[in-house]
Coordinates of C-alpha atoms and ligand atoms in Angstrom, one line a residue:
X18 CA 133.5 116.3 112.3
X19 CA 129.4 115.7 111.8
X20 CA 128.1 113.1 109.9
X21 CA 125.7 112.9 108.3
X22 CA 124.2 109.3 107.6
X23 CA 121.6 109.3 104.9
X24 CA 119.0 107.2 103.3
X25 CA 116.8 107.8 100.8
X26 CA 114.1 105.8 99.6
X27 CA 112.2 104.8 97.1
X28 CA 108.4 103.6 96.9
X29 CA 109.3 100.5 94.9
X30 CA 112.3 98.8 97.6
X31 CA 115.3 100.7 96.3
X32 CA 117.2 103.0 98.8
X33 CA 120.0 105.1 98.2
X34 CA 121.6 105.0 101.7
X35 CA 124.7 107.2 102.4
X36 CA 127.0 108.4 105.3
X37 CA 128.2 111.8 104.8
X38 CA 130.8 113.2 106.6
X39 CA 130.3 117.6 107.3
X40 CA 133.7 118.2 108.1
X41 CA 134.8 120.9 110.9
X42 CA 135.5 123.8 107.5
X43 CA 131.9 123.0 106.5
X44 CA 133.0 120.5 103.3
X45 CA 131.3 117.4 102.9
X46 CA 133.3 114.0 102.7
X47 CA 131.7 111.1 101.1
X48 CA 132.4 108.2 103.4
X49 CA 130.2 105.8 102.0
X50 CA 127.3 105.6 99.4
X51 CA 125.5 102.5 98.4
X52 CA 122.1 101.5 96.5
X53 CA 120.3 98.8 98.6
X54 CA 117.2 97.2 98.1
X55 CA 115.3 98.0 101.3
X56 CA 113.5 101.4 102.1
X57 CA 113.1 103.0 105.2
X58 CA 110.3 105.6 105.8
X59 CA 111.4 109.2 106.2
X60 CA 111.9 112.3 108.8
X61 CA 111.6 115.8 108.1
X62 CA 114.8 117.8 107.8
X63 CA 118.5 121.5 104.0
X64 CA 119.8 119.0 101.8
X65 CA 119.4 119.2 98.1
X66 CA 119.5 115.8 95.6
X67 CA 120.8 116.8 92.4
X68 CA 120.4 115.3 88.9
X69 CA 123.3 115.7 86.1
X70 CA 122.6 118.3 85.1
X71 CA 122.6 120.3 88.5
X72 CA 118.7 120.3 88.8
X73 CA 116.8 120.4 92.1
X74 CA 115.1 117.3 92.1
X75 CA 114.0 117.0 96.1
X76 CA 114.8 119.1 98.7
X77 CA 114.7 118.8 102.9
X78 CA 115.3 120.5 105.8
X79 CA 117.8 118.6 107.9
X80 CA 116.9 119.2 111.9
X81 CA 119.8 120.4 113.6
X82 CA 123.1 118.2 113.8
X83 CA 123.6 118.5 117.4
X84 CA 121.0 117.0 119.9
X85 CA 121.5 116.4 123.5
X86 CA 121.4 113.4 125.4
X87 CA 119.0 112.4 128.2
X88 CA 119.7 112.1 131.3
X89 CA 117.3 109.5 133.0
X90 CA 115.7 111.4 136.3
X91 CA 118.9 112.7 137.6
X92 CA 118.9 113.2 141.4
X93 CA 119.3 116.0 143.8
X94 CA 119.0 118.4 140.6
X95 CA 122.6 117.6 139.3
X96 CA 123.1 119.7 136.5
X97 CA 122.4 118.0 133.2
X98 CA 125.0 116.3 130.6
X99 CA 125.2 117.0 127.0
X100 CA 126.6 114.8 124.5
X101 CA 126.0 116.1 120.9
X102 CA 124.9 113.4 118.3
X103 CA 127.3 113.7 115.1
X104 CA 124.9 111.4 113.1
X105 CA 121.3 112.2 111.3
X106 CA 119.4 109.9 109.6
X107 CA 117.4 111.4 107.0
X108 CA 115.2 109.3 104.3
X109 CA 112.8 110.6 101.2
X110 CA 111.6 109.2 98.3
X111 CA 113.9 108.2 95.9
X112 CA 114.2 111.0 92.8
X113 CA 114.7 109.6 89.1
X114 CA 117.3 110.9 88.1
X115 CA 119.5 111.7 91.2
X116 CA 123.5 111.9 90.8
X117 CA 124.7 114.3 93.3
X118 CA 123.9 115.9 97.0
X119 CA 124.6 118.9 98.1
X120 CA 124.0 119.8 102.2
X121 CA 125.2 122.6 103.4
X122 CA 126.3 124.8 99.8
X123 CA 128.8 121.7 99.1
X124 CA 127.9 119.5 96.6
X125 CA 128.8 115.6 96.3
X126 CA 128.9 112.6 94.3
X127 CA 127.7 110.0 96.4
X128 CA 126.7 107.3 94.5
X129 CA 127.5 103.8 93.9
X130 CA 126.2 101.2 92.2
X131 CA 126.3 98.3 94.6
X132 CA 123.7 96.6 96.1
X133 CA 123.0 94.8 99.2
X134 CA 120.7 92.6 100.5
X135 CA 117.3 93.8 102.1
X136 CA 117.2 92.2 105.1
X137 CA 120.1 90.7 106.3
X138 CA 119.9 87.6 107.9
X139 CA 121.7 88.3 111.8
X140 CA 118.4 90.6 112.6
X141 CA 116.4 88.6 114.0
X142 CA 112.7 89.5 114.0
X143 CA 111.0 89.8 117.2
X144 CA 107.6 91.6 116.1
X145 CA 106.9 91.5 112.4
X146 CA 104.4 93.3 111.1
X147 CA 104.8 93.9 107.7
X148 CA 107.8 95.3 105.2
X149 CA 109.7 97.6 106.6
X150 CA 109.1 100.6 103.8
X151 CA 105.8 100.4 105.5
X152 CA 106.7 100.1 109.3
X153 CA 108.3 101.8 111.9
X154 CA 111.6 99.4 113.0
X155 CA 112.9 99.9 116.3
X156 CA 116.4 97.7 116.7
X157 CA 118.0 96.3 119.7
X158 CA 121.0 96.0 119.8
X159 CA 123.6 94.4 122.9
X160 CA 126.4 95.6 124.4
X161 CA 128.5 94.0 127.2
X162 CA 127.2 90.4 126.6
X163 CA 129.1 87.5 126.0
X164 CA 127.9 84.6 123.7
X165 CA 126.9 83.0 127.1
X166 CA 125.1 86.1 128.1
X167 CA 122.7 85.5 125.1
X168 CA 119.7 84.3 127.0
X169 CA 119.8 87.6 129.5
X170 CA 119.8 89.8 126.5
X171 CA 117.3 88.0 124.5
X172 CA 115.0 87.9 127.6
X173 CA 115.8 91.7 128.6
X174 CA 114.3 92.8 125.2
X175 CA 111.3 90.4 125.2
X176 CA 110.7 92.0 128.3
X177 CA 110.7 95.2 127.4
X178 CA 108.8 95.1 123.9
X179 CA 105.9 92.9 126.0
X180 CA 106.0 96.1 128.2
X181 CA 105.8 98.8 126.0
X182 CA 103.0 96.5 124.2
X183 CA 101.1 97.1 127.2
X184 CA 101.3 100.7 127.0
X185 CA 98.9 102.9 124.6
X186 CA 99.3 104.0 121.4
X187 CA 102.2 101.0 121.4
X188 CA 98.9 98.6 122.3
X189 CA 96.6 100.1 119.4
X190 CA 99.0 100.6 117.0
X191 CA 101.1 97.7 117.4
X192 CA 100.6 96.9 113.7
X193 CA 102.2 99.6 112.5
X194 CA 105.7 98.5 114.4
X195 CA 108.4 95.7 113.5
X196 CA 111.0 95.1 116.3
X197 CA 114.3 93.6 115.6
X198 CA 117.4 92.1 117.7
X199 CA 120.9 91.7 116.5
X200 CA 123.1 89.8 118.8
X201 CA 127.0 91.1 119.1
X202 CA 128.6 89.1 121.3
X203 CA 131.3 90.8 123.4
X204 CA 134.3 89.5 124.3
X205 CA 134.0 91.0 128.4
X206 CA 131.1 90.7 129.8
X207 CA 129.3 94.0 131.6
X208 CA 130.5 97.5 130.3
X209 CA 132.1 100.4 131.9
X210 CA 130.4 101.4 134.7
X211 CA 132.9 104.1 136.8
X212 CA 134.4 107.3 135.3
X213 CA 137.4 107.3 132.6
X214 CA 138.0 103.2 133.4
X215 CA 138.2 101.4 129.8
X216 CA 138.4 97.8 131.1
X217 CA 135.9 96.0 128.6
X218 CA 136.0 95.0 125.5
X219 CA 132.4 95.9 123.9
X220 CA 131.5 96.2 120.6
X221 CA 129.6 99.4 121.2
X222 CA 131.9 100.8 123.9
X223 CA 129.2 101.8 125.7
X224 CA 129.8 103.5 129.4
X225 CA 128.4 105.2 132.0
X226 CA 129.2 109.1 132.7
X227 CA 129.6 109.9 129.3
X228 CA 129.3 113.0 130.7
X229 CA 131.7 112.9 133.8
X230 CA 129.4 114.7 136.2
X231 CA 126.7 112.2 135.5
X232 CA 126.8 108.8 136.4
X233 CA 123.9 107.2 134.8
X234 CA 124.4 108.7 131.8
X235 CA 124.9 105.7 129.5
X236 CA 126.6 106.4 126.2
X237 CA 128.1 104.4 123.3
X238 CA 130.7 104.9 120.5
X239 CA 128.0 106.6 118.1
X240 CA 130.0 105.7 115.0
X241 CA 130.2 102.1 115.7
X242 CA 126.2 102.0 116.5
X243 CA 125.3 103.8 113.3
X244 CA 127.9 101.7 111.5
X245 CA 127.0 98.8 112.5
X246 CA 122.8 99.6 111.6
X247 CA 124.2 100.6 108.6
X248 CA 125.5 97.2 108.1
X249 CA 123.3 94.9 109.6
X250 CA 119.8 96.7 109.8
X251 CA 119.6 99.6 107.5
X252 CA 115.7 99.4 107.9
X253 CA 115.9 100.5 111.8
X254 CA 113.6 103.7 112.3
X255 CA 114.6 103.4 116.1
X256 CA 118.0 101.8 118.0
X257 CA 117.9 100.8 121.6
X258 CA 121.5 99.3 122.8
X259 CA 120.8 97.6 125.7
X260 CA 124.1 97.4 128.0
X261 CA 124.5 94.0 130.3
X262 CA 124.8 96.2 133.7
X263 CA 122.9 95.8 136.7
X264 CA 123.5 99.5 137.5
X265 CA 120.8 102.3 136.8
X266 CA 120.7 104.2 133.7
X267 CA 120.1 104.7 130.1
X268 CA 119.8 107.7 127.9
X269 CA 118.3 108.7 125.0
X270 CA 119.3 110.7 121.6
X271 CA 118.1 110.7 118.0
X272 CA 120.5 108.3 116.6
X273 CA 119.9 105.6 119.8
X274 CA 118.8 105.0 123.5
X275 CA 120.6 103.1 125.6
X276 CA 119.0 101.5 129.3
X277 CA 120.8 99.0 131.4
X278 CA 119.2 95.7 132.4
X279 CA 119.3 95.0 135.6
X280 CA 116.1 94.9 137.7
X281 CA 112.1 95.6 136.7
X282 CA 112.7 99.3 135.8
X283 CA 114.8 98.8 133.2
X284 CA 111.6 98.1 131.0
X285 CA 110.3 101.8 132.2
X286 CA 113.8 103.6 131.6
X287 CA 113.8 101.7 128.4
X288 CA 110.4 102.6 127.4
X289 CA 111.2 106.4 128.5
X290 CA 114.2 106.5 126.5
X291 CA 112.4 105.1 123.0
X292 CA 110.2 107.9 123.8
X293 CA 113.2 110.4 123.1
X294 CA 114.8 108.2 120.1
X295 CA 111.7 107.2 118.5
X296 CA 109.4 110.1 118.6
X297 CA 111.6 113.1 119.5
X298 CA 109.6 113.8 122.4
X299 CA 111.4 115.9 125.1
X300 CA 111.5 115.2 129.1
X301 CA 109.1 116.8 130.7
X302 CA 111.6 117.4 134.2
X303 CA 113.9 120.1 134.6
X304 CA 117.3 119.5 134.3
X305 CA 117.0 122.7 136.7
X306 CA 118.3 125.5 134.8
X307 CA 116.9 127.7 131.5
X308 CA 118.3 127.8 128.4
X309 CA 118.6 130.8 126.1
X310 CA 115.3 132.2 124.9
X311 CA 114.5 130.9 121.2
X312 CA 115.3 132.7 117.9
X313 CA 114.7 130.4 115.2
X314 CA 112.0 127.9 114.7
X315 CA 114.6 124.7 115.3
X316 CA 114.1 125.9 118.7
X317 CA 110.5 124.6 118.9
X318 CA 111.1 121.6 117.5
X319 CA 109.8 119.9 121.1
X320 CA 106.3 118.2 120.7
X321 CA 105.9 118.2 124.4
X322 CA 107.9 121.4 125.7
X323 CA 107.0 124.9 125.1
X324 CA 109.2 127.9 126.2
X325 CA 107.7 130.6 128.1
X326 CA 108.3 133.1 125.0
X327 CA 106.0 130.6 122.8
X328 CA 102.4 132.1 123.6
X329 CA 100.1 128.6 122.4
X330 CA 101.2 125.5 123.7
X331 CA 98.6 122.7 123.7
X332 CA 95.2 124.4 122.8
X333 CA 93.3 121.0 121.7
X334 CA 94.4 119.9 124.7
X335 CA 93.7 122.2 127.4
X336 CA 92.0 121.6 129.9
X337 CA 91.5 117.6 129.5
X338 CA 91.3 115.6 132.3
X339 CA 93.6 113.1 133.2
X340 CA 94.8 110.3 135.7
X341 CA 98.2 110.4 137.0
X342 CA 100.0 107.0 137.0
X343 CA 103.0 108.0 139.2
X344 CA 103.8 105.3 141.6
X345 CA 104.4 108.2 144.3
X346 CA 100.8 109.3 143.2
X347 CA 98.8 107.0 141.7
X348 CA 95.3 108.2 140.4
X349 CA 95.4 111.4 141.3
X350 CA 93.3 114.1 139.3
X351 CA 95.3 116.1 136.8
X352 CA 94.5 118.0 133.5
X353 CA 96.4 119.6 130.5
X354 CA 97.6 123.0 131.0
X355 CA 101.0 124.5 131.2
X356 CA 103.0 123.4 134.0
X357 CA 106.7 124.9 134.8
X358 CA 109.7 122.8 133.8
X359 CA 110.1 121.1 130.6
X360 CA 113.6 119.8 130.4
X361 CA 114.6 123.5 131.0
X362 CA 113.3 125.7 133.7
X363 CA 112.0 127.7 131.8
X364 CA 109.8 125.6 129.2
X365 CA 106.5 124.0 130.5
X366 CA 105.1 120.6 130.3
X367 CA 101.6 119.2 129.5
X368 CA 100.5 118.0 132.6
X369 CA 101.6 117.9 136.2
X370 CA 102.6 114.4 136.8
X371 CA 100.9 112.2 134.1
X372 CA 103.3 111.1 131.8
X373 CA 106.5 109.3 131.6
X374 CA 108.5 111.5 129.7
X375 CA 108.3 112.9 133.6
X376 CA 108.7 110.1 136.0
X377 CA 108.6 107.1 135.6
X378 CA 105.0 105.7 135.2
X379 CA 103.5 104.0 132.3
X380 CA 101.4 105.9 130.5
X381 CA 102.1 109.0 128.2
X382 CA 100.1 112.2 128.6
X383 CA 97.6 113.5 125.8
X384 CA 100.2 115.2 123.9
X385 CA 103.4 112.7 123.7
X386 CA 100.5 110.5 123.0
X387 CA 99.2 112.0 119.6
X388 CA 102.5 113.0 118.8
X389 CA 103.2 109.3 119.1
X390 CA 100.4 108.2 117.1
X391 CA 101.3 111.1 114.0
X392 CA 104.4 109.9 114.2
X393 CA 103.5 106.1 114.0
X394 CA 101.3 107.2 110.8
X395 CA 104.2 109.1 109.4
X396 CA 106.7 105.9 109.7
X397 CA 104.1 104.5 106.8
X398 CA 105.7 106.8 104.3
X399 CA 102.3 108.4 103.9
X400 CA 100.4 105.5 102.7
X401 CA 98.0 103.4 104.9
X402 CA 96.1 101.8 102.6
X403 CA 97.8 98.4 101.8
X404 CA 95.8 96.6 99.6
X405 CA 92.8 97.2 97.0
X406 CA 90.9 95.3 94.7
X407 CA 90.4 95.4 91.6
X408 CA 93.4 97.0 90.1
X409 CA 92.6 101.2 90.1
X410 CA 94.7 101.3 86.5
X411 CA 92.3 99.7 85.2
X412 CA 88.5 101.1 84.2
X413 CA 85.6 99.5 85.3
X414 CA 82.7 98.7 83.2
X415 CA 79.7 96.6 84.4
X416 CA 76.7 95.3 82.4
X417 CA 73.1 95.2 83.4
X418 CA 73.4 91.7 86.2
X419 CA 76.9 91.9 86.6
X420 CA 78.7 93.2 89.7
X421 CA 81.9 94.4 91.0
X422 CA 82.7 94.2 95.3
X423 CA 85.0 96.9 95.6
X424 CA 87.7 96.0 98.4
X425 CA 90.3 98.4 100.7
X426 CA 92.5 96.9 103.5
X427 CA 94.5 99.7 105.8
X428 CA 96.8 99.4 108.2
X429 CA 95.8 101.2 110.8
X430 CA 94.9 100.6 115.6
X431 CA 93.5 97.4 116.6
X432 CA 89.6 99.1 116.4
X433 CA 90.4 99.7 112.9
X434 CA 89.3 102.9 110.4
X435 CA 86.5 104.2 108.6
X436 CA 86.3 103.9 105.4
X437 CA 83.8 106.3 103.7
X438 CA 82.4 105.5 99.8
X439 CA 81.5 108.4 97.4
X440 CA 81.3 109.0 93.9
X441 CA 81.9 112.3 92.8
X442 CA 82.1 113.6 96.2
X443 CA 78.7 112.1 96.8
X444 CA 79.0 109.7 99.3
X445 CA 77.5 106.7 98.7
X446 CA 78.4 103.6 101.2
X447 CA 80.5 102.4 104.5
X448 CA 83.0 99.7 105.4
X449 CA 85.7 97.8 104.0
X450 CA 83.9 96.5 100.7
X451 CA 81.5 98.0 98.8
X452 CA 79.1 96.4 95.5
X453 CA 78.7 98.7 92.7
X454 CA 75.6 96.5 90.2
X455 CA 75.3 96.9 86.6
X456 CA 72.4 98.8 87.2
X457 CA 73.6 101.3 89.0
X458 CA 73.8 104.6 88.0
X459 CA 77.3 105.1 87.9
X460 CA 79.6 106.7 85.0
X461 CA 83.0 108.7 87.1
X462 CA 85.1 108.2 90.3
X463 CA 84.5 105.5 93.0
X464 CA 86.8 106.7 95.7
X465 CA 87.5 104.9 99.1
X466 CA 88.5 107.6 101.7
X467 CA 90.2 105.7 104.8
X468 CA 90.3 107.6 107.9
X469 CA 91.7 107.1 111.7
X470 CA 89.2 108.1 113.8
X471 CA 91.2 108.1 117.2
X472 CA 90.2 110.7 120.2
X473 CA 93.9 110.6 120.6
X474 CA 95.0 112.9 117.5
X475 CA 93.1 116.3 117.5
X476 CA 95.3 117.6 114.5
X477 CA 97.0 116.3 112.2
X478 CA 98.3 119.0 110.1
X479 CA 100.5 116.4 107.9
X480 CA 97.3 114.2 107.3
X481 CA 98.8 111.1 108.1
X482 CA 96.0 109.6 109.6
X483 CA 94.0 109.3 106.4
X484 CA 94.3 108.0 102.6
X485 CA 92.4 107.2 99.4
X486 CA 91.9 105.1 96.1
X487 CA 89.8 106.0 93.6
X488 CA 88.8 104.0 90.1
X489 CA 87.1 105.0 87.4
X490 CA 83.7 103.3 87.2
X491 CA 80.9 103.0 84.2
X492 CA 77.3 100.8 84.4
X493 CA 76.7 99.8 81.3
X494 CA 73.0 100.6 81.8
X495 CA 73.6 104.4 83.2
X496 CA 70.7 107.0 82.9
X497 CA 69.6 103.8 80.0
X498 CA 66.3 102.8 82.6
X499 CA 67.2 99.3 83.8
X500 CA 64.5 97.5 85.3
X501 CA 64.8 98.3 89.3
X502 CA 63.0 98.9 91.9
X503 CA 65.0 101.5 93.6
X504 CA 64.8 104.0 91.0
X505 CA 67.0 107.7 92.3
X506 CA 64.2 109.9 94.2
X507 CA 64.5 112.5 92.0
X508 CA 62.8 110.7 89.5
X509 CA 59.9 109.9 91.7
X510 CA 59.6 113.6 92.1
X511 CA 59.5 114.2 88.8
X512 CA 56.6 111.7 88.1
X513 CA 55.1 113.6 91.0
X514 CA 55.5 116.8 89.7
X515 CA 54.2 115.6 86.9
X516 CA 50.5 114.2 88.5
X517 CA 50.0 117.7 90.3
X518 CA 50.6 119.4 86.8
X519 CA 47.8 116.9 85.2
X520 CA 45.4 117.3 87.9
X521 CA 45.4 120.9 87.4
X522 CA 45.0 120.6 83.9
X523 CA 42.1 118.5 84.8
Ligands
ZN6 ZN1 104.4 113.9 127.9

């Protein structure tokens, strides 16, 4: 069985959220469908939402069911474990009108009318930045800790969110994240830490050598992990279960990472893992053996690893300098090309040693990076503006000595955007505000364009980085000759045209 666990939002705080169930005959079984009032921003991914009358109201492509699991640096080259991911979480707008799904050529009837809370009160906040329709929401969660274990867990993910706060884009774009903690408490402290024991009592079952070759391969009970988000913090964009062991690991999927907790590189494997989970970023080691050449375009689906068949790889990047920050090597001269080994042996990575989707270092190289910072924009549902004044609906209109200050607040990196001011595509002023007088010549569209201007994204194919508002502006006193002293150059021109013309006459 795969399933398939579903949200979709809305842009006014209603969510339909469902778990689907894709059955091993390829029929879909309804396990759960509820209307909530939180949204979550979305991911790209084939599932079709209905209306009554078996319309096409929205459509996505889902990205594959099964993903495999990292495995944190393994040693000596041991061969790599997979552990296919049954769940997807997949989140779009909300269509009027919706009654039914169908994924996968079978149609459902999902929906419910209940209604649950938005934010329910056991997650606690840790960073809040704003609502979470407009956020990206990472989630830790516990596993292996008693109720007297608390204070380890609540100080293993401070320590780990003040670390990756100290790592770019997490530093610049801090804004643009919310973090969360739900406490579980566990009724045996630790977890399972050797091969087919089941001695504790966790909420997440979560054990090492999930796959049985590798032992730091941390995995949980998926259903109880999405389950319990489902329950407790349907907002999460990102879940990290941190597992009370002292013992190295961690791994890290597209439903959760997991990292254990036991010395200072926990907050590295942890930060390495949200790299997978979060932004579907790729390791950039071998797991020292190739896999198939691709055939469809799932296959490419890596940000940061290219398979040898894929001619372009990084071209905005290519050739940038950079700094490795490997302990083993620290500030050693590197720059983007294609390097051999990226996750398979046969796939190539950005850099040589520059980034911690490689070793453990931390610092991302130029590519994880703007895929990081895209993906940050892309959490914001596609809006960064979050505030303007006055109201857009309504139509401006100024008399000669009045004015308007036209304002525009963004979310956006610490440094802030640009905000560029044109009317009718001329552009016409800078910054966050801008004064449009009654004498002004003015009669069409004000817009505010808001821009990211970071050297870290070269492309940004989706647009994410940028939004607009535009209102509908009239000066009273437009093309009517108010008394200023800044009349428009053209007409100076014309009275200039018009003194050459007499003179000749003359
Ligand atoms: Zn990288």
């Amino acid at each position: 069985m795969i399933a398939l666990w579903l949200t979709l939002a809305t842009a006014n705080a209603e969510s339909l959220r469902a778990t689907l169930a894709l059955e091993d005959d390829g029929s879909v079984r309804v396990v759960r469908a509820e209307r909530v009032d939180d949204v979550v921003p979305s991911l790209p991914g084939e599932l079709a939402v209905l209306g009554a009358d078996g319309a096409v109201l929205a459509t996505v492509a889902l990205p594959p069911f099964a993903t495999t699991r990292d495995i944190p640096f393994p040693e000596g080259g041991g061969a790599a474990g997979y552990a296919p991911t049954r769940f997807l979480r997949v989140i779009l707008p909300w269509p009027d009108g919706a009654t039914d799904l169908r994924v996968r050529g079978q149609r459902a009837h999902p929906f419910t009318a209940s209604r649950m809370a938005p934010a329910p009160s056991d997650a606690e906040a840790v960073l809040a930045n704003g609502p979470s329709a407009r956020r990206l929401d990472l989630v830790f969660l516990g596993d292996g800790f008693t109720t007297d274990d608390r204070p380890k867990f609540d100080a293993r993910v401070d320590s780990i969110v003040d670390h990756l706060l100290t790592i770019g884009p997490y530093t610049e774009y801090s804004g643009l994240i919310n973090v969360w903690k739900v406490f579980t408490p566990s009724t045996s402290s630790g977890v399972d830490e050797e091969f087919a024991t089941d001695t504790h009592v966790t909420p997440f079952e979560c054990a090492y050598f999930c796959d049985p070759a590798i032992e730091r391969l941390i995995c949980c009970d998926e259903a109880k992990v999405v389950d319990f988000v489902d329950g407790h913090a349907p907002f999460a964009d990102g879940i990290m279960v941190l597992v009370n062991s002292d013992k190295y690991g961690g791994a890290g999927g597209f439903t959760y990472g997991t990292s254990y907790t036991g010395d200072t590189q926990f907050v590295q494997v942890a930060a390495h893992e949200l790299g997978h989970s979060l932004f579907g970023l790729w390791d950039e080691y071998s797991y020292g053996y190739s896999t198939p050449a691709p055939t469809t375009p799932a296959d490419y689906l890596s940000p940061n690893c290219v398979s040898h068949n894929v001619a372009d790889a990084w071209p905005a990047w290519t050739g940038e300098a950079v700094t490795s920050a490997d302990p083993a090597n620290p500030g050693a001269a590197d720059q983007v090309e294609r390097y051999e080994g990226c996750s398979f042996d046969d796939w190539d990575r950005p850099t040589s040693d520059s980034c911690m989707m490689n070793t453990l270092q931390d610092q991302y190289c130029p590519v994880c990076r703007e895929t990081i910072v895209t993906k940050l924009y892309a959490a914001l549902g596609g809006e960064m503006i979050v505030s303007q004044s006055p109201d857009p609906a309504n139509r401006v209109v100024l008399a000669d000595g009045e004015s308007q200050t036209f304002k525009v607040k963004s979310l956006g990196p610490e440094q802030g955007v640009d905000v560029v001011w044109s009317v009718d595509g001329r552009e016409v002023g800078t910054g966050a505000e801008f004064v449009v007088e009654g004498c002004d010549d003015l009669d069409g569209e004000l817009l505010a364009s808001v821009v990211d201007p970071t050297a870290w994204v070269r492309s940004d194919p989706q647009d994410v980085l940028s939004d607009s508002v535009a209102w509908t502006v009239k000066t009273k006193c437009a093309g009517c000759g108010c008394a200023t002293n800044d009349a428009p150059p053209t007409a100076w021109l014309g009275a200039l045209g018009l003194l050459v013309w007499r003179r000749r006459k003359s």
